[in-house]
Coordinates of C-alpha atoms and ligand atoms in Angstrom, one line a residue:
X1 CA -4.5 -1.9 45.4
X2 CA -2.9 -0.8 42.0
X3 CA -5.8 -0.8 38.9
X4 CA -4.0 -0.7 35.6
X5 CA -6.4 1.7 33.1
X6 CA -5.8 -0.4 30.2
X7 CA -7.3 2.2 28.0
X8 CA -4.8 4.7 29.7
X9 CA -1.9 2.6 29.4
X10 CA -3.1 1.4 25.4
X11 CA -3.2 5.0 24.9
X12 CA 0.5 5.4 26.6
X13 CA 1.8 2.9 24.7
X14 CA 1.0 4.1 21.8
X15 CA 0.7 2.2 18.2
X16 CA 2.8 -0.2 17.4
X17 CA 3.8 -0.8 13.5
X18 CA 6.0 -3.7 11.8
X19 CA 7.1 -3.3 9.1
X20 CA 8.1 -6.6 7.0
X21 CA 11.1 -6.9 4.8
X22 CA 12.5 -3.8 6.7
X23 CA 16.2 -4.6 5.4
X24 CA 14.9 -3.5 1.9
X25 CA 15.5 -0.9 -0.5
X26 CA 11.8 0.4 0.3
X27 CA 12.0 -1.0 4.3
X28 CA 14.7 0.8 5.2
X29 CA 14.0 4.7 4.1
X30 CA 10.3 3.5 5.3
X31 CA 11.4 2.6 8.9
X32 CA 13.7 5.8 8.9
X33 CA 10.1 7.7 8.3
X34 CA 8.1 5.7 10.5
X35 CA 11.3 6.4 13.2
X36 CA 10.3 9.7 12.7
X37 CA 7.1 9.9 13.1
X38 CA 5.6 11.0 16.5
X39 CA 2.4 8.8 15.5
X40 CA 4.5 5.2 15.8
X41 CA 5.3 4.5 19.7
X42 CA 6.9 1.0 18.8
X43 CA 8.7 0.2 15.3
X44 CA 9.1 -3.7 15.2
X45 CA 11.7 -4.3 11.9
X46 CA 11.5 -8.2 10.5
X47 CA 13.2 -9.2 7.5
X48 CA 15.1 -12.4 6.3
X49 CA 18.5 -10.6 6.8
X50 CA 19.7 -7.9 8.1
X51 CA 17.6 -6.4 10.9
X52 CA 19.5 -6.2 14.0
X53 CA 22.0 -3.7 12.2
X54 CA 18.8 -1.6 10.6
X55 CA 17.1 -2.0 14.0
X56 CA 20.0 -0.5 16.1
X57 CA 21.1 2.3 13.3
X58 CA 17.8 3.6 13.7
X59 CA 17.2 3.1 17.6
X60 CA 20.1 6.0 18.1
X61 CA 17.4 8.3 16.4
X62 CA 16.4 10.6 19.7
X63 CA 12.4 10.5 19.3
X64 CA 10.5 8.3 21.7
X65 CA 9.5 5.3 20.1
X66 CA 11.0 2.0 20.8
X67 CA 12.9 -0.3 17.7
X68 CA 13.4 -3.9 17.5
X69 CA 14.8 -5.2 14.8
X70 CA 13.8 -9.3 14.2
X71 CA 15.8 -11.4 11.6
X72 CA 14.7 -15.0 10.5
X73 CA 11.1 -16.7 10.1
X74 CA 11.1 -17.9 13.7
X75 CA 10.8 -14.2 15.1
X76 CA 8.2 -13.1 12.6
X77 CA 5.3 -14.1 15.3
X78 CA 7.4 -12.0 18.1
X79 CA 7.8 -9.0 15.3
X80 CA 3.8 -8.5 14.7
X81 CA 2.1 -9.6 17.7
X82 CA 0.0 -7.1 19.5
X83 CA 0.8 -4.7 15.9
X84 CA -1.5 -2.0 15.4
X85 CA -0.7 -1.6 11.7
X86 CA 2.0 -4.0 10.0
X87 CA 3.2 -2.7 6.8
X88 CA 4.7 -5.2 3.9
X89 CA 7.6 -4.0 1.4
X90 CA 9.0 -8.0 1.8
X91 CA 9.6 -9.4 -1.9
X92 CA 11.7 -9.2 -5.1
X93 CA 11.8 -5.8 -7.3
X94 CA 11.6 -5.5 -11.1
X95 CA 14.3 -5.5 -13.6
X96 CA 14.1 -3.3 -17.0
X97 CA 11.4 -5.7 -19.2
X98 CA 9.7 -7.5 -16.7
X99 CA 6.0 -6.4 -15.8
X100 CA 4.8 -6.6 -12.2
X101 CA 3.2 -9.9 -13.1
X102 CA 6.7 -11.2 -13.7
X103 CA 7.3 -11.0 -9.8
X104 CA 4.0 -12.7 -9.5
X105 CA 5.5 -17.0 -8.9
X106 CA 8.4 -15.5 -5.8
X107 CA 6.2 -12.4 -4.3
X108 CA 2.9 -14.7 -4.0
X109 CA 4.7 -17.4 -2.1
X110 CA 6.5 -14.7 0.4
X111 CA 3.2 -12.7 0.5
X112 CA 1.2 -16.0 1.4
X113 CA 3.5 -17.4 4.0
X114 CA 3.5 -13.3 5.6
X115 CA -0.2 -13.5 5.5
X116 CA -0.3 -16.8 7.1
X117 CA 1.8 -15.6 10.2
X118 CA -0.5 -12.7 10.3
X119 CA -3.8 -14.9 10.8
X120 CA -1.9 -16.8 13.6
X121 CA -0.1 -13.9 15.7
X122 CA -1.8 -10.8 14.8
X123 CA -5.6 -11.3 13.4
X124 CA -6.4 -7.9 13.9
X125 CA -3.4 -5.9 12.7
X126 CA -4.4 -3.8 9.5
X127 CA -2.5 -4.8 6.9
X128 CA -0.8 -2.4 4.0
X129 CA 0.4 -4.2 0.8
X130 CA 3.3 -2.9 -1.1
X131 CA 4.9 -6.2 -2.8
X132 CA 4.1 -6.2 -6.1
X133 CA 2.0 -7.2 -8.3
X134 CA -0.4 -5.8 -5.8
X135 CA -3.4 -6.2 -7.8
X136 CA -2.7 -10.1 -7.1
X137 CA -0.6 -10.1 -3.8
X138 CA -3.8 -8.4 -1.7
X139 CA -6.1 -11.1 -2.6
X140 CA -3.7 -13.4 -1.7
X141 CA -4.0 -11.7 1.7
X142 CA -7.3 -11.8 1.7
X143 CA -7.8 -15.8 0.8
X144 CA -5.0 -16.3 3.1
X145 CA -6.7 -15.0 6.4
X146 CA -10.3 -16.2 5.0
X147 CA -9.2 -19.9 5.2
X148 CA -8.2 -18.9 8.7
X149 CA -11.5 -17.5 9.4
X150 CA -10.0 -14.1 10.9
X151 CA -10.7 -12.1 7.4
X152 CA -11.9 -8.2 7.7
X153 CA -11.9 -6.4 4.5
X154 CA -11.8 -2.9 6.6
X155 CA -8.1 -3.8 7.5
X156 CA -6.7 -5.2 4.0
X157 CA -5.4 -2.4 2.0
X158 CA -3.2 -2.3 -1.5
X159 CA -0.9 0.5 -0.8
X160 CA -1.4 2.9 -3.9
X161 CA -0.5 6.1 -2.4
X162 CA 2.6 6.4 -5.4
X163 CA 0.0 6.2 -8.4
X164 CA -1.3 9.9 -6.5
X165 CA 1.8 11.2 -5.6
X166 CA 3.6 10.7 -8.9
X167 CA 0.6 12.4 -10.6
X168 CA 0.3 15.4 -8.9
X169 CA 4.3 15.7 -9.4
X170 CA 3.7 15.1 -13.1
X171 CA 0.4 17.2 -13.3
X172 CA 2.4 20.5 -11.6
X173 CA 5.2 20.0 -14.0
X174 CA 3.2 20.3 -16.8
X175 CA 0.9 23.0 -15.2
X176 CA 2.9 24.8 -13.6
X177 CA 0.5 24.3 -9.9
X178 CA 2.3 23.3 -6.9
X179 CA 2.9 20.1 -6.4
X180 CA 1.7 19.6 -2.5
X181 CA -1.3 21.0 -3.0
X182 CA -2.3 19.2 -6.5
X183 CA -4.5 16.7 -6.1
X184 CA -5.4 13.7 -8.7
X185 CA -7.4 11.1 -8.0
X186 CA -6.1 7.8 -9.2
X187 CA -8.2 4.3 -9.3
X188 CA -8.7 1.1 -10.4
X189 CA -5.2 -1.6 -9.5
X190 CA -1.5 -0.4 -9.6
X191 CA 0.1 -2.1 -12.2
X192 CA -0.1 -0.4 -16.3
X193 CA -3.6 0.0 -17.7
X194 CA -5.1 -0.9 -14.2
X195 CA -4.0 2.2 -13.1
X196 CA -6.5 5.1 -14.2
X197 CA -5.6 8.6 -13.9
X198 CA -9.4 10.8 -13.2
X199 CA -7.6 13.8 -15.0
X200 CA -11.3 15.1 -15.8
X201 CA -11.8 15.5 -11.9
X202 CA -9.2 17.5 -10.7
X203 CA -10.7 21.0 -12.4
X204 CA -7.5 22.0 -14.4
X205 CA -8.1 22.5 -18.5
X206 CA -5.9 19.8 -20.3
X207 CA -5.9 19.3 -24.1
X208 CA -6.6 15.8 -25.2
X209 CA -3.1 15.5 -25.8
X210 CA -2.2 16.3 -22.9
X211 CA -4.2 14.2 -21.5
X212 CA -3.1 10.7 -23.5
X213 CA 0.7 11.7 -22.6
X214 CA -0.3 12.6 -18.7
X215 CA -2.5 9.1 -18.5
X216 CA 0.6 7.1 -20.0
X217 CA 3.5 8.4 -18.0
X218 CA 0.7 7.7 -14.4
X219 CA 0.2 4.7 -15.7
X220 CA 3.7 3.5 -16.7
X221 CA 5.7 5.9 -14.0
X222 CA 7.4 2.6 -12.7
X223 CA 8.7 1.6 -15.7
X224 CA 10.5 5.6 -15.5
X225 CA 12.3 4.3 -12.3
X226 CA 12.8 0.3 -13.5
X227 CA 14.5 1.7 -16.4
X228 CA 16.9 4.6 -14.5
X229 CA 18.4 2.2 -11.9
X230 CA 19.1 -0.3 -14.6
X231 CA 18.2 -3.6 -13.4
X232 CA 18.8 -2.6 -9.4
X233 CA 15.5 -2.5 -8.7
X234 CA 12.2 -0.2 -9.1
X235 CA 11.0 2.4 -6.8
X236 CA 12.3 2.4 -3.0
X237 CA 12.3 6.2 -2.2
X238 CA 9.2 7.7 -3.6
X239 CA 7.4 4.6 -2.4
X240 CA 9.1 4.6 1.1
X241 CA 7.6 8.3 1.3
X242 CA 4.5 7.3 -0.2
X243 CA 4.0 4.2 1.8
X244 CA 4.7 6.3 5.5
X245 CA 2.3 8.9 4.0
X246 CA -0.4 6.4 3.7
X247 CA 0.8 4.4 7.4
X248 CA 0.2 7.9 8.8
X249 CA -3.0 8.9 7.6
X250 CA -4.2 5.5 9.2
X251 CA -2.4 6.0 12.2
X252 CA -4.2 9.5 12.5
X253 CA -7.9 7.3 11.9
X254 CA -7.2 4.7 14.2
X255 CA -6.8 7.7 16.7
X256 CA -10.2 8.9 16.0
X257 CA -9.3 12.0 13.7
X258 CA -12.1 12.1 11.4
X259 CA -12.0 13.5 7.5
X260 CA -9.0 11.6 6.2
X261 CA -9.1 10.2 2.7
X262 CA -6.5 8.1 0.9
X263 CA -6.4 6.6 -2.2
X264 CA -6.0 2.0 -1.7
X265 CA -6.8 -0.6 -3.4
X266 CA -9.6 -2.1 -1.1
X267 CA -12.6 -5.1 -1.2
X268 CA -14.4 -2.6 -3.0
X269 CA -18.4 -2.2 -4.2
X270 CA -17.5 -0.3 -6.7
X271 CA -16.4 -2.5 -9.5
X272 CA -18.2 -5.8 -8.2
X273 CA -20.9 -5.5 -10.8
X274 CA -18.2 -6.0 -13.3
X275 CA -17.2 -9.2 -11.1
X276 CA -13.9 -6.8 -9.5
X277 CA -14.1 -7.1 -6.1
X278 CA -10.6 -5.6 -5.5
X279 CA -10.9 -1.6 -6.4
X280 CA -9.0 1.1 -5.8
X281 CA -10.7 4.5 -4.9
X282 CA -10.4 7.3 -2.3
X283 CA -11.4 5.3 1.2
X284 CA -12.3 8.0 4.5
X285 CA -10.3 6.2 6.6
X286 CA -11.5 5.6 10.7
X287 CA -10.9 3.9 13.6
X288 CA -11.6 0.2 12.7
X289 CA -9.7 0.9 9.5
X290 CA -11.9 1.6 6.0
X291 CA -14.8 3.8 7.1
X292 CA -16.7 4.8 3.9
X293 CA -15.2 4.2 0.2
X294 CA -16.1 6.7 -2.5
X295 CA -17.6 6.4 -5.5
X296 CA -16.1 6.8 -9.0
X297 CA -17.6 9.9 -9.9
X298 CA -18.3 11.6 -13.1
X299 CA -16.3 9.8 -16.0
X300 CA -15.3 11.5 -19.0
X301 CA -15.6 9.3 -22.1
X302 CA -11.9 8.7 -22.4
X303 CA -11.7 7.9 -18.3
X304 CA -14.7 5.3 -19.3
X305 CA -12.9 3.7 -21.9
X306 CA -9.7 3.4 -19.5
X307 CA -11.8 2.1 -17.0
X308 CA -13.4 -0.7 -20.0
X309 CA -9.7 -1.7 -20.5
X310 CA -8.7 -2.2 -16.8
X311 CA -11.5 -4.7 -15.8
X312 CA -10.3 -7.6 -17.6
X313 CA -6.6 -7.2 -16.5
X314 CA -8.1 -6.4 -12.9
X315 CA -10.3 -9.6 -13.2
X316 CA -7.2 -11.8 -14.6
X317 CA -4.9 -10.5 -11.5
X318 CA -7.4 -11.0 -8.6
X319 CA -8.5 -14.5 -9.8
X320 CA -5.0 -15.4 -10.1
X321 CA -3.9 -14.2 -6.5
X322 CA -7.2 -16.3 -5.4
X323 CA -6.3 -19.2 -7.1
X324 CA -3.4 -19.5 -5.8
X325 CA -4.3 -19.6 -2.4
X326 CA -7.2 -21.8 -3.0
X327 CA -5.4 -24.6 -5.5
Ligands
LIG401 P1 14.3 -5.2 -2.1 O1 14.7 -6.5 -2.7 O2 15.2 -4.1 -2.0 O3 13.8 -5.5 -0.6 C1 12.9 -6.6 -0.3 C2 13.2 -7.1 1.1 O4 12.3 -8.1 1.3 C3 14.6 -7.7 1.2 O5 15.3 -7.1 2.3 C4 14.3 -9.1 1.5 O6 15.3 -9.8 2.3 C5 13.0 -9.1 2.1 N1 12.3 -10.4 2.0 C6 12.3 -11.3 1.1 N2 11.5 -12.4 1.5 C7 11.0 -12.1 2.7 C8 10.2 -12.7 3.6 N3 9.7 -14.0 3.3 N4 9.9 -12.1 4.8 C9 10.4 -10.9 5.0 N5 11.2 -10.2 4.2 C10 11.5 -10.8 3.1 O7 13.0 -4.7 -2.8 P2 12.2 -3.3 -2.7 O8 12.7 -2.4 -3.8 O9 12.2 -2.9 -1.3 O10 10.7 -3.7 -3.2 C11 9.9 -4.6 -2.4 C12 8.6 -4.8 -3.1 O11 7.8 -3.7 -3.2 C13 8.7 -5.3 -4.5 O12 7.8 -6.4 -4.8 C14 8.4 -4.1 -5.4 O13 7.9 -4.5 -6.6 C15 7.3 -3.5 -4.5 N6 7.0 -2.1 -4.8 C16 5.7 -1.7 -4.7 C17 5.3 -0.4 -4.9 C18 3.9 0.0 -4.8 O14 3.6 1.1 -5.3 N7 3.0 -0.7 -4.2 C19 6.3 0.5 -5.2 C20 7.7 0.1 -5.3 C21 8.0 -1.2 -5.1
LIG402 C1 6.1 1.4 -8.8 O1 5.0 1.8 -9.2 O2 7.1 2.1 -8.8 C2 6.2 0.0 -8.2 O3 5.1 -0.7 -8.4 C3 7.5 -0.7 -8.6 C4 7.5 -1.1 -10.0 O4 7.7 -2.3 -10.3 O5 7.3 -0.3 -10.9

């Protein structure tokens, strides 16, 4: 009699990620990296256009995981069913002028109608949020797979990973440190004033100039990359790097390794005295997805006052992402 191990043959097959709006300027480098990595077993590509020819490009790459590449809403059940880990770039880009919130009336619809295919075919995939505005599109998640009574807030993260890796970039320039191994810790939302360098935490001596100019080009660091490509769109390589660091590092967790903290905006405790239930801190990251999420930490006074200025744009986004689930 043959007895299929099903841990065994889990464990053969590996983890499977789908990656939503894979055509894009940020899906495509991010598949390439996912296709890379030895972590991802199965790569299922969905977009609106464009997948087969992504999917197939990319299936020539020789390491052993298996593409598919699904185009149209019919196949988006097919693309994330049985998904470990689906990640979602899907939605329109800024142009020079417009603030994330600009994208907030296209991105919450496509976000909304994502997150209801996710309740039906894939209830227990852990979900990574790029689409801007984030601070809004992740509630909209959230509402989205409450009202289908399959919401977990250890697999709902705001992918943030960018606001860390731009400031250790723009902390080594000025330093003079190297960049890999300088490390900032970044909370609070991803979108201008939301966003809140810790500069006091990472034990380098800044002036207080230094300081206000470091804070400003974190916080506004999109705007840099809005403005260069000159109304083609925002970020797409950084973030594709920065989005398959952060698929990774859950990939590792979900495999049991132990010790690994990322930065993402999560259903946090941390604000929710300050009615913020959507934070962003470092989160140890484990098997069934946010294992332990870390405090603030010591503030200095000009990290408090950014913090004081973030809650009511924090509040404002996340009880617009809500309400626009539950209208
Ligand atoms: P893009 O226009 O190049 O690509 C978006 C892709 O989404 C396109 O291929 C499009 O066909 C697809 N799409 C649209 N509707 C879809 C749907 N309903 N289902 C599936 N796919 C759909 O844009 P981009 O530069 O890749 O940016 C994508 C999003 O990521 C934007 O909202 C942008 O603001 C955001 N972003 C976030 C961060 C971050 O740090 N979280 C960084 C950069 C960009
Ligand atoms: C970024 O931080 O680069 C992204 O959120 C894209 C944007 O609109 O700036």
């Amino acid at each position: 009699m043959l007895i299929y191990n099903m841990k065994n043959l889990n464990k053969q097959l590996g983890k499977k990620v789908a990656v939503i709006g894979a055509a894009g300027g940020i899906g495509q480098p991010l598949s390439l990296l996912l296709k890379l990595n030895p972590n991802v077993s199965r790569l299922s590509l969905y977009d609106i256009v464009n997948t087969p020819g992504v999917a197939v490009d990319l299936s020539h790459i020789n390491t052993n995981s298996n593409v598919v590449g699904y185009k149209g809403q019919d196949s988006i059940g097919e693309a994330i069913t049985d998904a470990d880990v689906i990640v979602i770039p899907a939605g329109v880009p800024r142009k020079p002028g417009m603030t994330r919130d600009d994208l907030f009336n296209t991105n919450a619809n496509i976000v909304q109608s994502i997150g209801q295919a996710i309740a039906k075919h894939a209830p227990k995939a852990h979900v990574l949020v790029i689409a801007n505005p984030v601070n809004s599109t992740v509630p909209i998640i959230a509402e989205t797979l409450k009202k289908a009574g399959v919401f977990d807030p250890r697999r709902i993260f705001g992918v943030t990973t960018l606001d860390v890796v731009r400031a250790s970039t723009f902390v080594s320039e000025l330093k003079g440190t190297d960049a890999v191994k300088t490390k900032v810790t970044v909370v609070g939302g991803h979108s201008g004033v939301t966003i809140i360098p810790l500069l006091s935490q990472t034990g380098i001596n800044f002036t207080q100039e230094e300081i206000e100019k470091l804070t400003h080009r974190i916080q506004y660091g999109g705007d840099e990359v809005v403005k260069a490509k000159d109304g083609t769109g925002s970020a797409t390589l950084s973030m594709a790097q920065a989005g398959a660091r952060f698929t990774n590092s859950l990939l590792e967790a979900l495999e049991g390794k132990t010790g690994i903290v990322e930065p993402s905006y999560v259903y946090s405790p941390v604000a929710a005295k300050e009615g913020v239930a959507w934070f962003s801190t470092n989160i140890e990251l484990g098997v069934n997805g946010v294992e332990k999420i870390h405090p603030l930490g010591k503030l200095s006074e000009y990290e408090q006052k950014l913090y004081a200025e973030a809650i009511p744009e924090l509040q404002k986004n996340i009880k617009k992402g809500e309400a626009h689930v539950n209208k």
